Short mmCIF file of C-alpha atoms and ligand atoms in Angstrom, two decimals:
data_model
loop_
_atom_site.label_atom_id
_atom_site.label_comp_id
_atom_site.label_asym_id
_atom_site.label_seq_id
_atom_site.Cartn_x
_atom_site.Cartn_y
_atom_site.Cartn_z
CA MET A 1 -30.77 5.38 33.65
CA GLN A 2 -28.50 2.41 33.09
CA PRO A 3 -24.38 3.21 32.87
CA PRO A 4 -23.23 2.32 28.94
CA TYR A 5 -21.60 -0.32 29.39
CA LEU A 6 -24.94 -2.24 29.69
CA PHE A 7 -25.36 -1.75 26.29
CA LEU A 8 -25.56 -4.85 24.67
CA PHE A 9 -24.06 -5.82 21.21
CA PHE A 10 -25.06 -8.77 19.40
CA PHE A 11 -22.78 -9.59 16.85
CA ILE A 12 -24.13 -12.40 14.14
CA PRO A 13 -21.49 -13.22 11.49
CA LEU A 14 -23.15 -14.40 8.35
CA LEU A 15 -21.38 -15.53 5.43
CA LEU A 16 -23.41 -15.14 1.80
CA PRO A 17 -21.94 -15.87 -1.10
CA GLY A 18 -20.30 -13.45 -3.99
CA LYS A 19 -23.37 -10.76 -3.88
CA TRP A 20 -21.31 -8.00 -2.53
CA ALA A 21 -18.10 -9.06 -5.10
CA ASN A 22 -16.71 -6.16 -7.07
CA PRO A 23 -16.39 -6.91 -10.88
CA GLU A 24 -13.32 -4.50 -10.74
CA ALA A 25 -11.82 -6.85 -8.18
CA ASP A 26 -10.19 -8.97 -11.15
CA LEU A 27 -8.45 -6.34 -12.95
CA GLN A 28 -4.86 -6.79 -12.60
CA VAL A 29 -2.29 -3.83 -12.75
CA PHE A 30 1.12 -4.57 -12.89
CA GLN A 31 3.42 -1.22 -12.42
CA LEU A 32 6.76 0.14 -12.03
CA LEU A 33 6.74 3.36 -9.60
CA MET A 34 10.06 5.29 -10.35
CA THR A 35 11.25 8.51 -8.22
CA SER A 36 14.34 10.26 -9.60
CA PHE A 37 15.73 13.11 -7.42
CA PHE A 38 18.41 14.88 -9.41
CA THR A 39 20.24 17.53 -7.02
CA ASN A 40 22.67 19.01 -9.04
CA ILE A 41 24.15 18.67 -12.99
CA SER A 42 26.43 15.70 -11.31
CA CYS A 43 24.16 14.00 -8.86
CA ALA A 44 20.72 11.75 -9.45
CA GLU A 45 19.10 9.43 -7.23
CA VAL A 46 16.77 6.99 -8.17
CA SER A 47 14.62 4.26 -6.45
CA GLY A 48 11.84 2.21 -7.80
CA VAL A 49 9.46 -0.79 -6.76
CA GLY A 50 7.42 -3.18 -9.06
CA LEU A 51 3.87 -3.61 -7.83
CA LEU A 52 0.84 -6.31 -8.97
CA GLY A 53 -1.91 -4.57 -7.66
CA ASP A 54 -0.45 -3.49 -4.31
CA MET A 55 1.98 -6.27 -3.56
CA PRO A 56 5.55 -5.59 -4.04
CA ILE A 57 7.36 -7.79 -6.68
CA PHE A 58 10.91 -6.20 -7.09
CA THR A 59 12.87 -3.14 -5.77
CA LEU A 60 15.37 -1.18 -7.23
CA ASP A 61 18.23 -0.77 -5.25
CA PRO A 62 19.20 3.12 -4.78
CA GLY A 63 23.22 2.21 -4.59
CA ASN A 64 23.81 -0.16 -7.24
CA TRP A 65 20.76 -0.18 -9.31
CA ASN A 66 20.42 -4.16 -9.07
CA MET A 67 16.72 -5.19 -8.83
CA HIS A 68 15.81 -7.24 -5.57
CA LEU A 69 13.09 -9.93 -6.33
CA HIS A 70 10.40 -9.91 -3.09
CA TRP A 71 9.20 -13.55 -3.77
CA PRO A 72 11.05 -17.09 -5.02
CA TRP A 73 8.19 -17.70 -7.76
CA ALA A 74 9.25 -14.35 -8.97
CA TYR A 75 12.42 -15.55 -10.24
CA ASN A 76 10.45 -17.64 -12.29
CA ALA A 77 8.51 -15.38 -13.63
CA THR A 78 11.14 -13.68 -14.75
CA ALA A 79 13.00 -15.61 -16.15
CA GLU A 80 10.22 -15.93 -19.19
CA GLY A 81 9.46 -13.92 -21.61
CA ASP A 82 10.96 -10.70 -22.63
CA THR A 83 11.56 -9.51 -18.58
CA GLU A 84 15.12 -10.99 -17.76
CA LYS A 85 16.34 -9.27 -21.07
CA ILE A 86 14.30 -5.99 -19.43
CA ILE A 87 16.04 -6.18 -16.32
CA SER A 88 19.90 -6.70 -18.15
CA HIS A 89 18.84 -3.75 -19.85
CA SER A 90 17.82 -1.97 -16.64
CA LYS A 91 20.90 -0.41 -16.05
CA LEU A 92 21.95 1.27 -19.26
CA PHE A 93 18.17 2.54 -19.68
CA LEU A 94 18.50 4.03 -15.98
CA ARG A 95 21.86 5.73 -17.40
CA ASN A 96 20.14 7.19 -20.33
CA LEU A 97 17.65 8.23 -18.30
CA VAL A 98 19.38 10.41 -15.99
CA ARG A 99 21.33 11.96 -19.01
CA TYR A 100 18.54 12.98 -21.08
CA VAL A 101 17.05 14.40 -17.97
CA HIS A 102 20.29 16.31 -17.05
CA GLU A 103 20.71 17.35 -21.02
CA MET A 104 16.95 18.63 -20.96
CA ALA A 105 17.41 20.71 -17.50
CA LYS A 106 20.26 22.23 -18.97
CA LYS A 107 18.34 23.34 -23.03
CA GLN A 108 15.45 24.19 -21.11
CA ARG A 109 17.19 25.89 -18.23
CA LEU A 110 15.51 24.06 -15.25
CA GLY A 111 16.56 24.64 -11.80
CA TYR A 112 18.02 22.12 -9.58
CA PRO A 113 17.00 20.15 -7.70
CA LEU A 114 14.23 18.47 -9.68
CA VAL A 115 12.40 15.31 -9.16
CA VAL A 116 10.95 13.43 -11.90
CA GLN A 117 8.83 10.49 -11.49
CA ILE A 118 7.42 7.52 -13.87
CA ARG A 119 4.85 5.27 -13.61
CA ALA A 120 4.53 2.48 -15.90
CA GLY A 121 2.67 -0.73 -16.47
CA CYS A 122 -0.09 -2.23 -17.86
CA VAL A 123 -3.88 -3.17 -16.66
CA LEU A 124 -5.30 -6.59 -17.87
CA HIS A 125 -8.81 -6.70 -17.99
CA PRO A 126 -11.20 -9.34 -16.98
CA ASN A 127 -11.31 -10.50 -20.79
CA ARG A 128 -7.70 -10.74 -20.86
CA THR A 129 -7.10 -7.62 -22.91
CA SER A 130 -4.49 -5.07 -21.79
CA TRP A 131 -3.98 -1.53 -21.65
CA GLY A 132 -0.80 -0.30 -21.57
CA PHE A 133 0.11 3.41 -19.74
CA LEU A 134 3.55 5.47 -19.29
CA ASP A 135 3.33 8.49 -17.26
CA VAL A 136 5.85 11.10 -16.32
CA GLY A 137 5.65 13.85 -13.59
CA LYS A 138 8.11 16.33 -12.92
CA ASP A 139 7.80 18.01 -9.40
CA GLY A 140 4.68 16.29 -8.29
CA ARG A 141 2.64 17.27 -11.67
CA ASP A 142 1.80 15.32 -14.58
CA LEU A 143 4.42 16.28 -17.51
CA THR A 144 3.79 13.98 -20.59
CA ALA A 145 2.33 10.64 -21.12
CA PHE A 146 2.57 8.06 -23.84
CA LYS A 147 -0.21 6.90 -25.58
CA VAL A 148 0.52 3.46 -26.79
CA GLU A 149 -2.56 2.99 -29.19
CA ARG A 150 -1.80 6.54 -30.84
CA ASP A 151 2.50 5.87 -30.65
CA ARG A 152 3.30 9.00 -29.17
CA TRP A 153 3.73 11.21 -25.87
CA GLU A 154 1.36 13.59 -25.44
CA PRO A 155 1.70 16.90 -22.92
CA GLN A 156 -0.26 16.27 -19.70
CA GLN A 157 0.41 20.17 -18.87
CA PRO A 158 0.07 23.33 -20.70
CA SER A 159 3.87 24.03 -20.86
CA GLN A 160 6.49 24.44 -23.28
CA LEU A 161 8.29 22.15 -20.87
CA ALA A 162 6.01 19.17 -22.11
CA GLU A 163 5.51 20.15 -25.24
CA VAL A 164 9.23 19.88 -26.07
CA VAL A 165 9.81 16.76 -23.88
CA SER A 166 6.72 15.55 -25.78
CA LYS A 167 8.24 16.02 -28.91
CA SER A 168 11.59 14.95 -28.06
CA LEU A 169 10.40 12.01 -27.06
CA THR A 170 8.12 10.91 -29.83
CA SER A 171 10.89 11.95 -32.62
CA MET A 172 12.98 8.70 -30.59
CA LYS A 173 11.17 6.10 -33.20
CA ALA A 174 13.07 3.31 -31.88
CA ILE A 175 12.27 3.76 -28.42
CA THR A 176 8.74 4.53 -28.91
CA GLY A 177 8.52 1.16 -30.86
CA LEU A 178 10.64 -0.29 -27.75
CA LEU A 179 7.87 0.63 -25.18
CA LYS A 180 4.99 0.01 -27.54
CA HIS A 181 6.17 -3.43 -27.09
CA LEU A 182 6.67 -3.84 -23.57
CA LEU A 183 4.11 -1.90 -22.37
CA SER A 184 1.31 -4.00 -24.31
CA ILE A 185 2.84 -7.39 -25.32
CA SER A 186 5.76 -7.95 -22.61
CA CYS A 187 3.95 -6.59 -19.61
CA ARG A 188 0.88 -8.39 -20.18
CA SER A 189 2.68 -11.71 -20.21
CA HIS A 190 4.63 -10.58 -17.14
CA ILE A 191 1.32 -10.24 -15.45
CA LEU A 192 0.44 -14.03 -16.58
CA ALA A 193 3.64 -15.46 -15.40
CA LEU A 194 3.61 -13.91 -12.24
CA TYR A 195 -0.13 -15.27 -11.63
CA ARG A 196 1.33 -18.70 -13.21
CA TYR A 197 3.85 -19.25 -10.29
CA GLY A 198 2.53 -17.22 -7.66
CA ARG A 199 -0.81 -18.61 -7.78
CA THR A 200 -0.83 -19.12 -3.92
CA ASP A 201 0.46 -15.83 -2.47
CA LEU A 202 -1.34 -13.78 -5.17
CA GLU A 203 -4.74 -15.50 -4.30
CA ARG A 204 -4.68 -15.91 -1.01
CA GLN A 205 -7.57 -14.44 0.81
CA GLU A 206 -7.87 -13.48 4.73
CA PRO A 207 -11.20 -13.06 5.76
CA PRO A 208 -11.66 -9.38 7.28
CA MET A 209 -12.35 -8.96 11.29
CA ALA A 210 -14.17 -6.60 12.42
CA THR A 211 -14.15 -5.37 15.95
CA VAL A 212 -16.99 -2.45 16.90
CA PHE A 213 -16.29 -0.22 19.58
CA ALA A 214 -18.85 1.72 21.43
CA HIS A 215 -18.61 4.88 23.08
CA MET A 216 -20.75 7.46 24.25
CA PRO A 217 -20.19 11.21 23.70
CA SER A 218 -23.28 12.24 25.42
CA PRO A 219 -26.51 10.73 26.81
CA ALA A 220 -28.66 10.50 24.01
CA GLN A 221 -25.68 9.49 21.57
CA ILE A 222 -23.53 6.53 20.42
CA LEU A 223 -20.40 6.49 18.75
CA LEU A 224 -19.80 3.53 16.95
CA VAL A 225 -16.43 2.54 15.81
CA CYS A 226 -15.86 -0.56 13.20
CA HIS A 227 -12.01 -1.56 12.89
CA VAL A 228 -11.65 -4.26 9.97
CA THR A 229 -8.16 -5.87 10.09
CA GLY A 230 -6.69 -8.64 8.42
CA PHE A 231 -7.84 -8.83 5.37
CA TYR A 232 -5.96 -9.44 1.73
CA PRO A 233 -7.11 -8.45 -0.72
CA ARG A 234 -7.45 -4.98 -0.60
CA PRO A 235 -11.06 -4.54 -2.11
CA ILE A 236 -13.22 -4.56 0.44
CA SER A 237 -16.73 -2.88 1.66
CA VAL A 238 -17.49 -1.65 4.87
CA VAL A 239 -20.82 -0.26 5.27
CA TRP A 240 -23.54 0.57 8.23
CA LEU A 241 -26.95 -0.17 7.78
CA ARG A 242 -30.01 1.82 9.13
CA ASP A 243 -33.65 0.03 8.58
CA GLY A 244 -31.89 -1.81 5.93
CA GLN A 245 -30.54 1.48 3.95
CA GLU A 246 -26.74 1.83 4.01
CA VAL A 247 -25.64 5.38 5.90
CA PRO A 248 -24.42 7.77 3.43
CA PRO A 249 -21.20 9.40 3.57
CA GLY A 250 -21.56 13.05 5.76
CA PRO A 251 -20.62 14.55 8.90
CA LEU A 252 -21.35 11.80 10.88
CA LEU A 253 -19.71 8.88 9.51
CA ASN A 254 -16.17 8.56 8.73
CA THR A 255 -14.48 5.86 7.29
CA SER A 256 -10.78 5.96 7.31
CA ALA A 257 -8.28 5.07 3.93
CA ILE A 258 -7.11 1.70 3.88
CA LEU A 259 -3.58 0.48 5.53
CA PRO A 260 -1.64 -1.98 4.73
CA HIS A 261 0.14 -4.20 7.37
CA ALA A 262 3.64 -5.34 6.71
CA ASP A 263 2.76 -8.67 5.97
CA LEU A 264 0.24 -7.22 3.29
CA THR A 265 -2.97 -7.62 5.33
CA GLN A 266 -4.97 -4.40 5.60
CA ASN A 267 -6.68 -2.36 8.16
CA CYS A 268 -9.38 0.55 7.90
CA SER A 269 -12.14 1.57 10.28
CA ALA A 270 -15.45 3.29 10.06
CA ALA A 271 -16.63 5.35 12.57
CA LEU A 272 -20.72 6.35 13.34
CA THR A 273 -22.61 8.50 15.52
CA VAL A 274 -25.89 7.54 15.96
CA GLY A 275 -28.99 8.05 18.46
CA ILE A 276 -29.10 5.46 20.92
CA ALA A 277 -32.23 3.92 20.35
CA ILE A 278 -31.77 3.16 16.56
CA ALA A 279 -30.46 -0.14 15.82
CA VAL A 280 -28.08 -0.60 12.89
CA LEU A 281 -26.22 -3.11 11.24
CA LEU A 282 -22.69 -3.76 9.71
CA LEU A 283 -21.60 -5.26 6.69
CA VAL A 284 -18.16 -6.06 5.95
CA ALA A 285 -17.52 -7.57 2.91
CA THR A 286 -14.55 -8.45 0.86
CA ALA A 287 -14.76 -8.27 -3.00
CA SER A 288 -12.47 -11.51 -3.59
CA ALA A 289 -13.42 -13.59 -0.62
CA GLY A 290 -16.89 -13.59 -1.98
CA GLY A 291 -17.89 -13.01 1.71
CA VAL A 292 -20.18 -11.05 4.07
CA TRP A 293 -19.43 -10.44 7.30
CA TRP A 294 -22.85 -9.07 8.92
CA TRP A 295 -22.83 -7.73 12.37
CA LYS A 296 -26.04 -6.64 14.22
CA GLY A 297 -25.84 -4.31 17.23
CA ARG A 298 -28.61 -3.33 18.89
CA LYS A 299 -29.34 -1.54 22.12
CA GLY A 300 -30.07 -2.97 25.13
CA ASP A 301 -32.83 -2.00 26.67
CA GLU A 302 -34.93 0.65 24.75
CA ALA A 303 -37.40 1.56 27.45
CA THR A 304 -34.50 3.42 29.71
CA TRP A 305 -33.54 5.52 26.96
CA GLU A 306 -35.66 8.43 26.01
CA THR A 307 -35.69 8.02 22.15
CA ARG A 308 -33.99 11.25 19.99
CA GLU A 309 -34.23 11.49 16.26
CA PHE A 310 -31.16 9.92 14.35
CA ILE A 311 -28.96 12.44 13.20
CA ILE A 312 -27.80 11.77 10.19
C1 NAG O 401 26.00 17.59 -6.12
O1 NAG O 401 25.45 16.85 -4.90
C2 NAG O 401 26.12 15.94 -4.38
C3 NAG O 401 25.09 15.14 -2.90
O2 NAG O 401 24.59 16.27 -2.59
C4 NAG O 401 27.29 16.46 -3.91
O3 NAG O 401 27.56 15.48 -2.86
C5 NAG O 401 27.93 17.29 -4.95
O4 NAG O 401 29.05 17.66 -4.71
C6 NAG O 401 27.21 17.86 -5.94
N1 NAG O 401 28.11 18.36 -7.02
C7 NAG O 401 27.94 19.95 -7.74
C8 NAG O 401 28.86 19.74 -8.94
O5 NAG O 401 27.61 20.49 -7.05
C1 NAG O 402 -12.25 -5.97 -22.79
O1 NAG O 402 -12.57 -5.42 -21.70
C2 NAG O 402 -11.94 -3.98 -21.12
C3 NAG O 402 -12.32 -3.25 -19.79
O2 NAG O 402 -14.19 -3.62 -19.83
C4 NAG O 402 -13.21 -3.30 -22.54
O3 NAG O 402 -12.80 -1.93 -22.42
C5 NAG O 402 -12.55 -3.91 -23.78
O4 NAG O 402 -13.64 -3.67 -24.99
C6 NAG O 402 -12.82 -5.48 -24.00
N1 NAG O 402 -12.28 -6.11 -25.21
C7 NAG O 402 -12.79 -7.13 -25.93
C8 NAG O 402 -12.34 -7.54 -26.87
O5 NAG O 402 -13.91 -7.86 -25.55
C1 NAG O 403 -15.48 12.76 11.02
O1 NAG O 403 -14.53 13.41 11.28
C2 NAG O 403 -14.63 15.18 11.42
C3 NAG O 403 -13.55 15.63 10.89
O2 NAG O 403 -12.49 15.05 11.05
C4 NAG O 403 -15.08 15.02 13.11
O3 NAG O 403 -15.45 16.38 12.99
C5 NAG O 403 -16.28 14.17 13.40
O4 NAG O 403 -16.48 14.06 14.42
C6 NAG O 403 -16.12 12.80 12.43
N1 NAG O 403 -17.48 11.95 13.02
C7 NAG O 403 -17.26 10.58 13.65
C8 NAG O 403 -18.79 9.86 13.49
O5 NAG O 403 -16.30 10.29 13.75
#
């Protein structure tokens, strides 16, 4: 028997155009994520971030409620349309939000501490139409959502609180009218402005780097771990092929979640256990780079190894 290090892996990078491109990749989502922590009747801590896809555009300073823009071009984009007006009114909006939650807590006899989360924004489809959303959660559960097309708030859980809050918010006609405008028109034009000014950063593409490690947990098995790093943007497809067929998810194939790095590139890994005599291929494709990195791994000397059934 040969020692495991004599395994030879041939890694053949190939570039194939667009075939694996994911049509969803052209969806653009801009969203504001806000978390408010209400400690007691007189105290609230608010934090928030504005994201385009998974790229942070601004952060709300919890200390003074100022917005910090992350990119020089975000200032240009912000100077257009309604965004500047929205930012200048954001402290008033936050004060009203905090007051509303405290009043509701008092009326509905809610206990402190309580956590309110808000997710608001829009999706810009490839055909340039957009869809706005605004969801509110309390203590980690969906509570109510604003339905832009129906001009009203709808409960997202079967509770009296969800009914009361939805009804109370729907009755504020000036606010529902404003929200409808912000979530459809302003949000859409903000995404377009961000793209106009920030194209270089937003459309930057970093190809994935795939590294395959092999380890033998037993004489008849090999564990292949593919670590994929440095790619941007996020959509990626990593598959192992056996005889040209994609290996389906199962106990022998683990793919990790995608984790972002500080420079916004990502990493993920895919681990596969196979019988040693089986040739496998690894395909790594980023949707928007339109490229496929095709790696081929093969056992070195088949005759010296006892052939076992593939264990997937
Ligand atoms: C509310 O919570 C804050 C922070 O924990 C604390 O400093 C303050 O004394 C509390 N106020 C009341 C009325 O309990
Ligand atoms: C635009 O695309 C979205 C999502 O694919 C679809 O739901 C919508 O109907 C389309 N609108 C038009 C006007 O084509
Ligand atoms: C996949 O994960 C499961 C549970 O964490 C573990 O038992 C199994 O060994 C893993 N398989 C591979 C191929 O890493």
